[in-house]
CSV table of C-alpha atoms in Angstrom, one decimal:
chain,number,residue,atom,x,y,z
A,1,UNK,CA,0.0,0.0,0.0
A,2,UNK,CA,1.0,3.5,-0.9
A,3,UNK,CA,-0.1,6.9,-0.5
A,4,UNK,CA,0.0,9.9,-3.3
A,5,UNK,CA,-1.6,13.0,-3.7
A,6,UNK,CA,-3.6,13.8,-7.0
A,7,UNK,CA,-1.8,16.7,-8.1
A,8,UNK,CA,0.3,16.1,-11.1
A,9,UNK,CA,0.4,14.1,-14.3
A,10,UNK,CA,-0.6,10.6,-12.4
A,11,UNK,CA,-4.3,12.7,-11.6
A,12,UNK,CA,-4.5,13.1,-15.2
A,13,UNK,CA,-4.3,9.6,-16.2
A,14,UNK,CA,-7.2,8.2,-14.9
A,15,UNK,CA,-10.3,9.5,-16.2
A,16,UNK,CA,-12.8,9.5,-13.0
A,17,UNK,CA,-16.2,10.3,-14.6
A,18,UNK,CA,-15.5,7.4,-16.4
A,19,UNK,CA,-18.3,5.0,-15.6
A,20,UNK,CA,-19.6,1.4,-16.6
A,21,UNK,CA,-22.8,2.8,-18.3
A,22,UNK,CA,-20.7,4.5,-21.1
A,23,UNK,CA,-19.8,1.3,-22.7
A,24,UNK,CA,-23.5,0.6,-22.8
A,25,UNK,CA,-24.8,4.0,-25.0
A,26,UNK,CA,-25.3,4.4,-28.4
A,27,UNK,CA,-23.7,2.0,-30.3
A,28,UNK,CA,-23.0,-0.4,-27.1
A,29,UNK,CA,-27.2,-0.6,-26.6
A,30,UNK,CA,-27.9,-3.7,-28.0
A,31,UNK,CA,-24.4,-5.6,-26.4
A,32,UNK,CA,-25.1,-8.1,-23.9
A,33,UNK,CA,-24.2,-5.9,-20.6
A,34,UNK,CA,-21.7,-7.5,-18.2
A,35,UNK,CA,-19.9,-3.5,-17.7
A,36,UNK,CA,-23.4,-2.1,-15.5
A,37,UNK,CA,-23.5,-3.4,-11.8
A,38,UNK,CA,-27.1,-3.4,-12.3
A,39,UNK,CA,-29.0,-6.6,-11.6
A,40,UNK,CA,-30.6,-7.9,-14.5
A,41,UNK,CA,-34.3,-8.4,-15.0
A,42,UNK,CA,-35.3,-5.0,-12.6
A,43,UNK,CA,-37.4,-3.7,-11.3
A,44,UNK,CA,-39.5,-6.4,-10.3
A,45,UNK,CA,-43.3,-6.4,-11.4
A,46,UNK,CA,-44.4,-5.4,-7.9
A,47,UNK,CA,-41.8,-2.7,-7.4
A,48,UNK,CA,-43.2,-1.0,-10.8
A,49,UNK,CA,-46.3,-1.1,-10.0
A,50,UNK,CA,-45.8,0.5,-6.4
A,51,UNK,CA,-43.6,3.2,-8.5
A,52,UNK,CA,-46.2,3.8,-11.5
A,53,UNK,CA,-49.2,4.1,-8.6
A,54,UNK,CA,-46.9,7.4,-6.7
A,55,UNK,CA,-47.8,9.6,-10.2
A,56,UNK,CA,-51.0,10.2,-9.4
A,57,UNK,CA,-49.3,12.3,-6.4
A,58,UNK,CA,-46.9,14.4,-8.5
A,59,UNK,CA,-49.2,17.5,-8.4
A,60,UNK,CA,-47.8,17.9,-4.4
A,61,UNK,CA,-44.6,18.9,-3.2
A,62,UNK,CA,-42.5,15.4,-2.3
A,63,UNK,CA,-43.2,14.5,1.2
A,64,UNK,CA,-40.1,12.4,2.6
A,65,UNK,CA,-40.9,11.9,5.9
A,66,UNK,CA,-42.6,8.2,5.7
A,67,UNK,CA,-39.9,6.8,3.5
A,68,UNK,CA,-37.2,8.3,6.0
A,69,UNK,CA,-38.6,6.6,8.3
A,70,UNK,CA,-39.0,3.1,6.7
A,71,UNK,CA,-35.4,3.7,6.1
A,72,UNK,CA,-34.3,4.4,10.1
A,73,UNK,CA,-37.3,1.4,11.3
A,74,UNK,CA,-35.1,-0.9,8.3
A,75,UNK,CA,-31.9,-0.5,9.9
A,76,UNK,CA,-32.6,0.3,13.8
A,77,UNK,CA,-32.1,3.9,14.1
A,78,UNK,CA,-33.8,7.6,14.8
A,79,UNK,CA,-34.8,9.2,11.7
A,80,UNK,CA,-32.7,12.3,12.7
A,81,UNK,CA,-29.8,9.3,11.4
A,82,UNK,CA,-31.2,8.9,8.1
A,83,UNK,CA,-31.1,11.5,5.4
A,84,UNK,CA,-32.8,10.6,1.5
A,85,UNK,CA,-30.3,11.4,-1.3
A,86,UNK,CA,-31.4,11.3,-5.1
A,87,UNK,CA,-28.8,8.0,-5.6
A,88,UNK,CA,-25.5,7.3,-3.7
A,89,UNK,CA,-23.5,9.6,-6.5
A,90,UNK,CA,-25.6,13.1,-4.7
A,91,UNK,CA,-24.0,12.1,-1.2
A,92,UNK,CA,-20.7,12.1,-1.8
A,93,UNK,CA,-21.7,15.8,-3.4
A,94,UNK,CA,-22.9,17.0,-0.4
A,95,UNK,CA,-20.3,15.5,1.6
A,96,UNK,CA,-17.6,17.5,-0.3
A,97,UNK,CA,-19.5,20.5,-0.3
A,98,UNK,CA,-20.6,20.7,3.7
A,99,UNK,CA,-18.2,19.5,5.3
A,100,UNK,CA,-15.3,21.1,7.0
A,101,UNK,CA,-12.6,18.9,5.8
A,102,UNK,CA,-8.0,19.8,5.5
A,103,UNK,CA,-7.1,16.2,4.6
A,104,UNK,CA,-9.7,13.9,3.0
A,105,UNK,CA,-8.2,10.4,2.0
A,106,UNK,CA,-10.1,7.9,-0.4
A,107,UNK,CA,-9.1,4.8,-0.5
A,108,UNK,CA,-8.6,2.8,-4.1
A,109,UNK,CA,-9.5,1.4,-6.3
A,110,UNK,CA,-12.7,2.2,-5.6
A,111,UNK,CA,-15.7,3.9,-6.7
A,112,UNK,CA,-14.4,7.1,-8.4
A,113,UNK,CA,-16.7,9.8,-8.0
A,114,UNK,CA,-16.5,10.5,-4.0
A,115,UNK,CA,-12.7,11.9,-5.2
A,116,UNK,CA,-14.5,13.8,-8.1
A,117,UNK,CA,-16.8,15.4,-6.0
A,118,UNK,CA,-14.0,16.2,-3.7
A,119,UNK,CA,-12.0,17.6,-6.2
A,120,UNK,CA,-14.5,19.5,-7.9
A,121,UNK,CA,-15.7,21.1,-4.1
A,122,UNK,CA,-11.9,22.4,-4.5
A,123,UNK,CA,-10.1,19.7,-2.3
A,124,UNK,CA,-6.5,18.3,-2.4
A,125,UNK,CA,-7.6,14.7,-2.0
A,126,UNK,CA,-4.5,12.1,-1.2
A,127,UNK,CA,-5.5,8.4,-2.2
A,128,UNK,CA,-4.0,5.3,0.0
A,129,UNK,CA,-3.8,2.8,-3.2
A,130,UNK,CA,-4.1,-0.9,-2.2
A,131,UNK,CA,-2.1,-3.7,-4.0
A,132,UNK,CA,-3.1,-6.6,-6.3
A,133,UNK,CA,-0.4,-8.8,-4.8
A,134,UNK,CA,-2.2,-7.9,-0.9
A,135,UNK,CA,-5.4,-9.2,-2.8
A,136,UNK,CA,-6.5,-4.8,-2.2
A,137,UNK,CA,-7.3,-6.0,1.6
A,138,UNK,CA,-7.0,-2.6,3.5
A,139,UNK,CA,-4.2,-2.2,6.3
A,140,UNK,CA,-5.6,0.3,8.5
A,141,UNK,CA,-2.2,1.7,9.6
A,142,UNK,CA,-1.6,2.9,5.8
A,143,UNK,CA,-4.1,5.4,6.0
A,144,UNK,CA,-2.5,9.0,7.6
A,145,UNK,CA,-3.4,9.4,10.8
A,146,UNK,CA,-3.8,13.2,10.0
A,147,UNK,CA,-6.4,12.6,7.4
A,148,UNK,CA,-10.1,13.9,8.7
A,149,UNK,CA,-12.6,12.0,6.2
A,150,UNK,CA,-11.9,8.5,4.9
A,151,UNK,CA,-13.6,7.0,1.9
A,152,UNK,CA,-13.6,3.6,1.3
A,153,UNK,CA,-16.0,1.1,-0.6
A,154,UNK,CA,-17.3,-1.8,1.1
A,155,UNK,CA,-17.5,-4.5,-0.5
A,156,UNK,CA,-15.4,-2.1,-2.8
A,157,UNK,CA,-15.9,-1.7,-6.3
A,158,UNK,CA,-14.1,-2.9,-8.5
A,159,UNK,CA,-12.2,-5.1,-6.7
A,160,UNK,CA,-15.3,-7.3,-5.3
A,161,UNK,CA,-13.4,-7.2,-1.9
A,162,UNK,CA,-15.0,-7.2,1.5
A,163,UNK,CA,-13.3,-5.4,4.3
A,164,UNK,CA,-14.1,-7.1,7.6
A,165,UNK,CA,-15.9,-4.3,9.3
A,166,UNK,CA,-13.6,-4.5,12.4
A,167,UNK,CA,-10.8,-4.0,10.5
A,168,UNK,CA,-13.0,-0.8,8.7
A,169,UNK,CA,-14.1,0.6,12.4
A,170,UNK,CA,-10.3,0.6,13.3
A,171,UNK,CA,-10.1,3.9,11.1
A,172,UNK,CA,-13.2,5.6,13.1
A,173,UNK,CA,-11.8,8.2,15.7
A,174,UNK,CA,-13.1,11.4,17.3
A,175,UNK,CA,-12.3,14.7,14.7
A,176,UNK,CA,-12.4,12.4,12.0
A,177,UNK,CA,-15.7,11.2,9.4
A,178,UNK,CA,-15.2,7.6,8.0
A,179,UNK,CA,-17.1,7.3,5.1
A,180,UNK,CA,-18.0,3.7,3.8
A,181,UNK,CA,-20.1,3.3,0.8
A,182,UNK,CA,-22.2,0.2,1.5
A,183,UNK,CA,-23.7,0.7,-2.4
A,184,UNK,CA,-23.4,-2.9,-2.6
A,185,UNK,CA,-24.0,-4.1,0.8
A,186,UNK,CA,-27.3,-5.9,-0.2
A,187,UNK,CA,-26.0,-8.1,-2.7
A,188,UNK,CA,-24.0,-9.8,0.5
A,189,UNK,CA,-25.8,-12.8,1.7
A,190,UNK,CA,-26.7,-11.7,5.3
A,191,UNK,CA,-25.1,-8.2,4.9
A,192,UNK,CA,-22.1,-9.5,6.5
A,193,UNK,CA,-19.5,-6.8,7.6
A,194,UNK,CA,-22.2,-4.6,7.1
A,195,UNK,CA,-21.8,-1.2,9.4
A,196,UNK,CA,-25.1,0.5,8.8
A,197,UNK,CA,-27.0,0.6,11.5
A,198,UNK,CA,-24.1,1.3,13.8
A,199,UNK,CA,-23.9,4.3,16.1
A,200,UNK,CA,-20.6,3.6,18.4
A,201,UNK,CA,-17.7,4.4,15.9
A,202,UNK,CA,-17.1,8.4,16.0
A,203,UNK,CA,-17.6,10.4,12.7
A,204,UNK,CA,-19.5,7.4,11.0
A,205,UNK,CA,-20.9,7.9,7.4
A,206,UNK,CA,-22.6,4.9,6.0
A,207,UNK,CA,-24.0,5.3,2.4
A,208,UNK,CA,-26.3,3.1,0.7
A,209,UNK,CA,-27.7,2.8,-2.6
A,210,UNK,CA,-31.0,1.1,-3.9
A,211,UNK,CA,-30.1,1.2,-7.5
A,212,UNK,CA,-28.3,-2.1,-7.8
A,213,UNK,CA,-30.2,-4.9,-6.5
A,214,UNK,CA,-33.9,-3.0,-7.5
A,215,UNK,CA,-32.6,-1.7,-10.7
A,216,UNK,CA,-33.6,1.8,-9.9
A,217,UNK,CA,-30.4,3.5,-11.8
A,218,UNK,CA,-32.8,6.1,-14.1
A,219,UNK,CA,-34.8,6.9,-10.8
A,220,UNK,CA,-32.0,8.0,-8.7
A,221,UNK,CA,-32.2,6.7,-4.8
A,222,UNK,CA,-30.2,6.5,-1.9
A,223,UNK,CA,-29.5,7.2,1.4
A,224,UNK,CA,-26.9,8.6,4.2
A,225,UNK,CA,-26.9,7.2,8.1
A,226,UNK,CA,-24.8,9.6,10.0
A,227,UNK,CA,-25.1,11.0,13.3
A,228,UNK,CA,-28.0,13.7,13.6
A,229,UNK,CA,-25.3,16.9,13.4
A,230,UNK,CA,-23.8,15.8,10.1
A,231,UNK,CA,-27.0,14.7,8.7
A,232,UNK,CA,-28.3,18.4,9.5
A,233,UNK,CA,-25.1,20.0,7.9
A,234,UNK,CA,-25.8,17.4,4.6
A,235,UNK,CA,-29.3,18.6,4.4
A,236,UNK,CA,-28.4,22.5,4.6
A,237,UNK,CA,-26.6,21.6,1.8
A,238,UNK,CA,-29.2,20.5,-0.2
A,239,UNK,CA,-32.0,21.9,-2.8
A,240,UNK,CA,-35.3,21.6,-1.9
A,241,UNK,CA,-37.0,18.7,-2.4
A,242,UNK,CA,-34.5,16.5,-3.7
A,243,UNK,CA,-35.8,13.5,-3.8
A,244,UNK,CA,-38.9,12.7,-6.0
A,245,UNK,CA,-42.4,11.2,-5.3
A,246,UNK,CA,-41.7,8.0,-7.4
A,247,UNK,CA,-38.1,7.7,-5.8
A,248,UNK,CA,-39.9,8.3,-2.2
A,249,UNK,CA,-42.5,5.4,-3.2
A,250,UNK,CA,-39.7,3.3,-4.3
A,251,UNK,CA,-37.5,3.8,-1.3
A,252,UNK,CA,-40.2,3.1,1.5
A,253,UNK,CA,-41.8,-0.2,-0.6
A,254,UNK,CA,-37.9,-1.4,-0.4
A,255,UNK,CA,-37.5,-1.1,3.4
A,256,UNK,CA,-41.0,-3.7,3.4
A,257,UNK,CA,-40.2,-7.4,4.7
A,258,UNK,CA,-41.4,-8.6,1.2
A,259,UNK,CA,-38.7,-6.2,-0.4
A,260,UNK,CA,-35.7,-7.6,2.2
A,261,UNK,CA,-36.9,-11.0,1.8
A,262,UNK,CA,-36.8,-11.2,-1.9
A,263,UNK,CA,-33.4,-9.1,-1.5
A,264,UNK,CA,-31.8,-11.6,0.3
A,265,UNK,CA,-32.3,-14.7,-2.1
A,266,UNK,CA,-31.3,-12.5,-4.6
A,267,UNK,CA,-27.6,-12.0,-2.8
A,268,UNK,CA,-27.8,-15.7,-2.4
A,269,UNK,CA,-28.4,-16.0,-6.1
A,270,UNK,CA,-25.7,-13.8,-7.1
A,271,UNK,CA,-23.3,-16.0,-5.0
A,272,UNK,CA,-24.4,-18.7,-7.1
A,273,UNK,CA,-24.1,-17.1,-10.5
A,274,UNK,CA,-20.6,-15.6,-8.9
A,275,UNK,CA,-19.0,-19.1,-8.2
A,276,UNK,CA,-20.2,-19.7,-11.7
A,277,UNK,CA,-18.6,-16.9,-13.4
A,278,UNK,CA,-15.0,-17.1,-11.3
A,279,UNK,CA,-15.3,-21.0,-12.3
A,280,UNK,CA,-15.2,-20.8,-15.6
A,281,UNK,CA,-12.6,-17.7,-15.7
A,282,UNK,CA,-10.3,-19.9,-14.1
A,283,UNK,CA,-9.9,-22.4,-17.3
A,284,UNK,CA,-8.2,-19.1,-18.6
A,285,UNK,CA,-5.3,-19.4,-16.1
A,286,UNK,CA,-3.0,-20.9,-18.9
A,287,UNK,CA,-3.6,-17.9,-20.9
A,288,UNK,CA,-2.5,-15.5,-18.1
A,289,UNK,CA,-5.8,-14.5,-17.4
A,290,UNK,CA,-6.1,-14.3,-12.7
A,291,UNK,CA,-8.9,-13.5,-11.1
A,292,UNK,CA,-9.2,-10.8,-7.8
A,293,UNK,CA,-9.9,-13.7,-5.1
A,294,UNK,CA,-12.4,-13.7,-3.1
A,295,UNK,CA,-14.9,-11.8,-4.6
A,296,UNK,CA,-18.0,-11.1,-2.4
A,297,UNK,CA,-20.2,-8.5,-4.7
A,298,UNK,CA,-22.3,-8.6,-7.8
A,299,UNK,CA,-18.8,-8.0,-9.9
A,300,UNK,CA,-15.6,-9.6,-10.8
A,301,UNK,CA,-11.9,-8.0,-11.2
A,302,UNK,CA,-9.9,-9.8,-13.8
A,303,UNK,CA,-6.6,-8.9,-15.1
A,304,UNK,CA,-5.7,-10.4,-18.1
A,305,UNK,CA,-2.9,-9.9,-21.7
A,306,UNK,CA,-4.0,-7.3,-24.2
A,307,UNK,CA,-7.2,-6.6,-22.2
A,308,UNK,CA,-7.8,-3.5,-24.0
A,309,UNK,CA,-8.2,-5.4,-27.5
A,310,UNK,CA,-10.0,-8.3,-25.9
A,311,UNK,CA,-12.6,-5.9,-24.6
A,312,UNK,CA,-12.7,-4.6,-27.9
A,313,UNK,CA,-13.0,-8.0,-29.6
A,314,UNK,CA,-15.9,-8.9,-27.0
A,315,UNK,CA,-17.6,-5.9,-28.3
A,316,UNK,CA,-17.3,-7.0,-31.7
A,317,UNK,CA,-18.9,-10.4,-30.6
A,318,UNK,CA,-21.7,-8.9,-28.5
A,319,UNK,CA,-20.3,-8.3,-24.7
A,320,UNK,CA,-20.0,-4.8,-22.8
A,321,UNK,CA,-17.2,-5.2,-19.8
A,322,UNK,CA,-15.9,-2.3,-18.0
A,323,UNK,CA,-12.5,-0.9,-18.8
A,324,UNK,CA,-10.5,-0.8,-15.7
A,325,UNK,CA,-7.6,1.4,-16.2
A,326,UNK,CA,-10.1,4.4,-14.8
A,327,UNK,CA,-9.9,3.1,-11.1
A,328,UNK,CA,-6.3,4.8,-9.5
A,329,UNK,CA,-4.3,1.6,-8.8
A,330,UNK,CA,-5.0,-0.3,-11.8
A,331,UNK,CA,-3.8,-0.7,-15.5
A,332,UNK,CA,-5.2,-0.9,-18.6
A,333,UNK,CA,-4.5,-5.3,-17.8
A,334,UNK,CA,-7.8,-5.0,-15.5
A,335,UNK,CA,-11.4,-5.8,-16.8
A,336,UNK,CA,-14.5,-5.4,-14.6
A,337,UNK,CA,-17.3,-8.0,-14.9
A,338,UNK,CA,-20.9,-8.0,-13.7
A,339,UNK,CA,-22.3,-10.9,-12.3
A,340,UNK,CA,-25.0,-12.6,-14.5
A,341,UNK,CA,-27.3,-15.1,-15.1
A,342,UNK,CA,-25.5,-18.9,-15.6
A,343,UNK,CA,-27.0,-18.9,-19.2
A,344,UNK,CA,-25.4,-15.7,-19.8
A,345,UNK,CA,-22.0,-16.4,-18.3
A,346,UNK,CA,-21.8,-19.2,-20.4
A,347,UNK,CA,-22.2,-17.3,-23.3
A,348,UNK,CA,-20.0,-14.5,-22.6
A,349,UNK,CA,-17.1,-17.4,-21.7
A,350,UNK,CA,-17.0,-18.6,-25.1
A,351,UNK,CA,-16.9,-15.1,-26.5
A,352,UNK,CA,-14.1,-14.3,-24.3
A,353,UNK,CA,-12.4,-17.1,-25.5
A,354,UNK,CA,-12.5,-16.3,-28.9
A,355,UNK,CA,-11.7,-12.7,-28.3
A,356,UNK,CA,-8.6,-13.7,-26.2
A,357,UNK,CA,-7.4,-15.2,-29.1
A,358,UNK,CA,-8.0,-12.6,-31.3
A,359,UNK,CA,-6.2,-10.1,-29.2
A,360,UNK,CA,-3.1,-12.4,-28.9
A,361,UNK,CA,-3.1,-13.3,-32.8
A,362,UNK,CA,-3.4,-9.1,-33.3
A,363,UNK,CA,-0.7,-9.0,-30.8
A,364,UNK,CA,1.4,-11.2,-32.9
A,365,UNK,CA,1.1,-10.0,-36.0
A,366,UNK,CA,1.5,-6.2,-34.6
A,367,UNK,CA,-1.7,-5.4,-36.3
């Protein structure tokens, strides 16, 4: 593990606005789409038809106030802990923009966008970068004891690691906020390592999203749990009515037991369809293709020879990955991969097969 600041030419190279849903517009619309962590086949029929019944409010101003509190009842706290955001992406806004912060740290790879926001709210962000060869397990003693807000994904993407949430507490202390984006907490079977819901580590920022296991992207819905004083200094910060009426509806019908039931055998699914997927990466060993071990969310990280033209090839023969040379601490070697269906894994293994050969036969010939 390593620490660097962003200023400089290393900043430049990695483009952080970069995300999966550009290899999926315009001409990558009709790809198979294995480069969106969305889960396939969402919303549910119940879910849209809880959303499509809210428009017959949208004459009214959105009221928030019972889907806050589904949220605080879900996960065992006061609603002054729970603040509605319009997706995960508008929290780390507002948390660059309100608070008071000298040293913010973001740990990578990881999501890009909380050091965007941070940059853009005029920041000097350093980045603790953690190592293929430590299988990007955090070390809590690598991040600078003088920072005041740590970011750091968990289960992190892309690297589909799980931080034990001991090890993630470690970094919570008094003067300092600890961010953790749980975005894809609820694709863990049992929410292991989870920390939402927690109120005894100092300065603790959980964020959650409901865009990934609903398939709510285009409807924008999230949330922050935070103790009440940061929570107030998020929502100064703010526009009025934020959150929309649908997003509200959606947001309180996913705190219900039927939602959280239905949610957990879909984790349990994707565990399945994961095993799957890393199964049948593996017979690509002998080409140099490894696979980021273990991986615990609804994503793979491979790394791989000439993944640039394979990911090209794939498009070629129908498949959308996710470049990975965007995340600080990887290369252009590193491909992300959603987790899908078994029928659909199979399908995309044989294309990958044929697209690694490709890329090493274009390799060869230097064309």
């Amino acid at each position: 593990m390593r620490t660097e600041r962003t200023e400089g030419p290393e900043n430049r190279a990695h483009d952080l606005r970069h995300h999966g849903d550009a290899e999926v517009r315009d001409d990558g619309s009709a790809l198979v789409d294995l480069a969106v962590n969305v889960r396939a086949d969402t919303p549910p029929a119940w879910l849209r038809e809880r959303i499509a019944g809210s428009l017959a409010g949208l004459a009214a101003y959105p009221d928030g106030r019972s889907a806050r509190a589904a949220v605080a009842a879900r996960h065992g706290l006061p609603v002054e802990r729970v603040l509605l955001t319009a997706g995960a992406a508008e929290a780390f806004v507002l948390l660059a923009r309100a608070l008071k912060v000298r040293q913010p740290v973001v740990v990578h790879p990881q999501f890009t966008e909380p050091e965007a926001a941070l940059r853009d709210a005029g920041h000097s962000v350093d980045r603790v970068l953690l190592r293929a060869a430590d299988g990007f397990r955090l070390d809590p003693s690598a991040v600078p004891e003088d920072a005041d807000l740590v970011v750091i994904g968990n289960p992190t993407n892309p690297t589909s690691v799980l931080h034990p949430a001991a090890g993630i507490a470690e970094l919570a202390r008094p003067g300092r906020t600890l961010v953790v984006d749980e975005a894809f907490m609820d694709a863990v079977p049992g929410e292991r390592e989870a920390l939402a819901g927690r109120t005894d580590a100092p300065g603790l920022v959980v964020l959650r999203s409901l865009t990934k296991t609903w398939g709510l992207a285009g409807l924008r819905i999230g949330y922050v749990l935070a103790p009440p004083e940061v929570i107030a200094d998020l929502e100064r910060a703010q526009p009025l009515w934020p959150v929309s009426t649908p997003a509200l509806a959606a947001a309180e019908a996913c705190m219900s037991p039927r939602a959280l039931a239905e949610q957990s055998e879909a984790a349990h699914r994707v565990a399945t369809d994961r095993a799957h997927l890393v199964e049948g990466l593996k017979e690509f060993a002998s080409d140099g293709l490894s696979v980021a071990e273990p991986a615990e969310g609804p994503f793979v990280l491979v790394r791989l020879p000439h993944a640039t033209l394979v990911r090209h090839h794939l498009r070629t023969l129908g498949y959308a990955v996710r470049r990975g040379d965007t995340f600080p601490g990887l290369g252009e070697d590193w491909l992300r991969l959603a987790v899908r269906d078994r029928a659909t894994v199979n399908g995309f293994l044989q294309a990958l097969d044929r697209a690694m050969t490709l890329a090493g036969g274009c390799e060869a010939t230097g064309s």
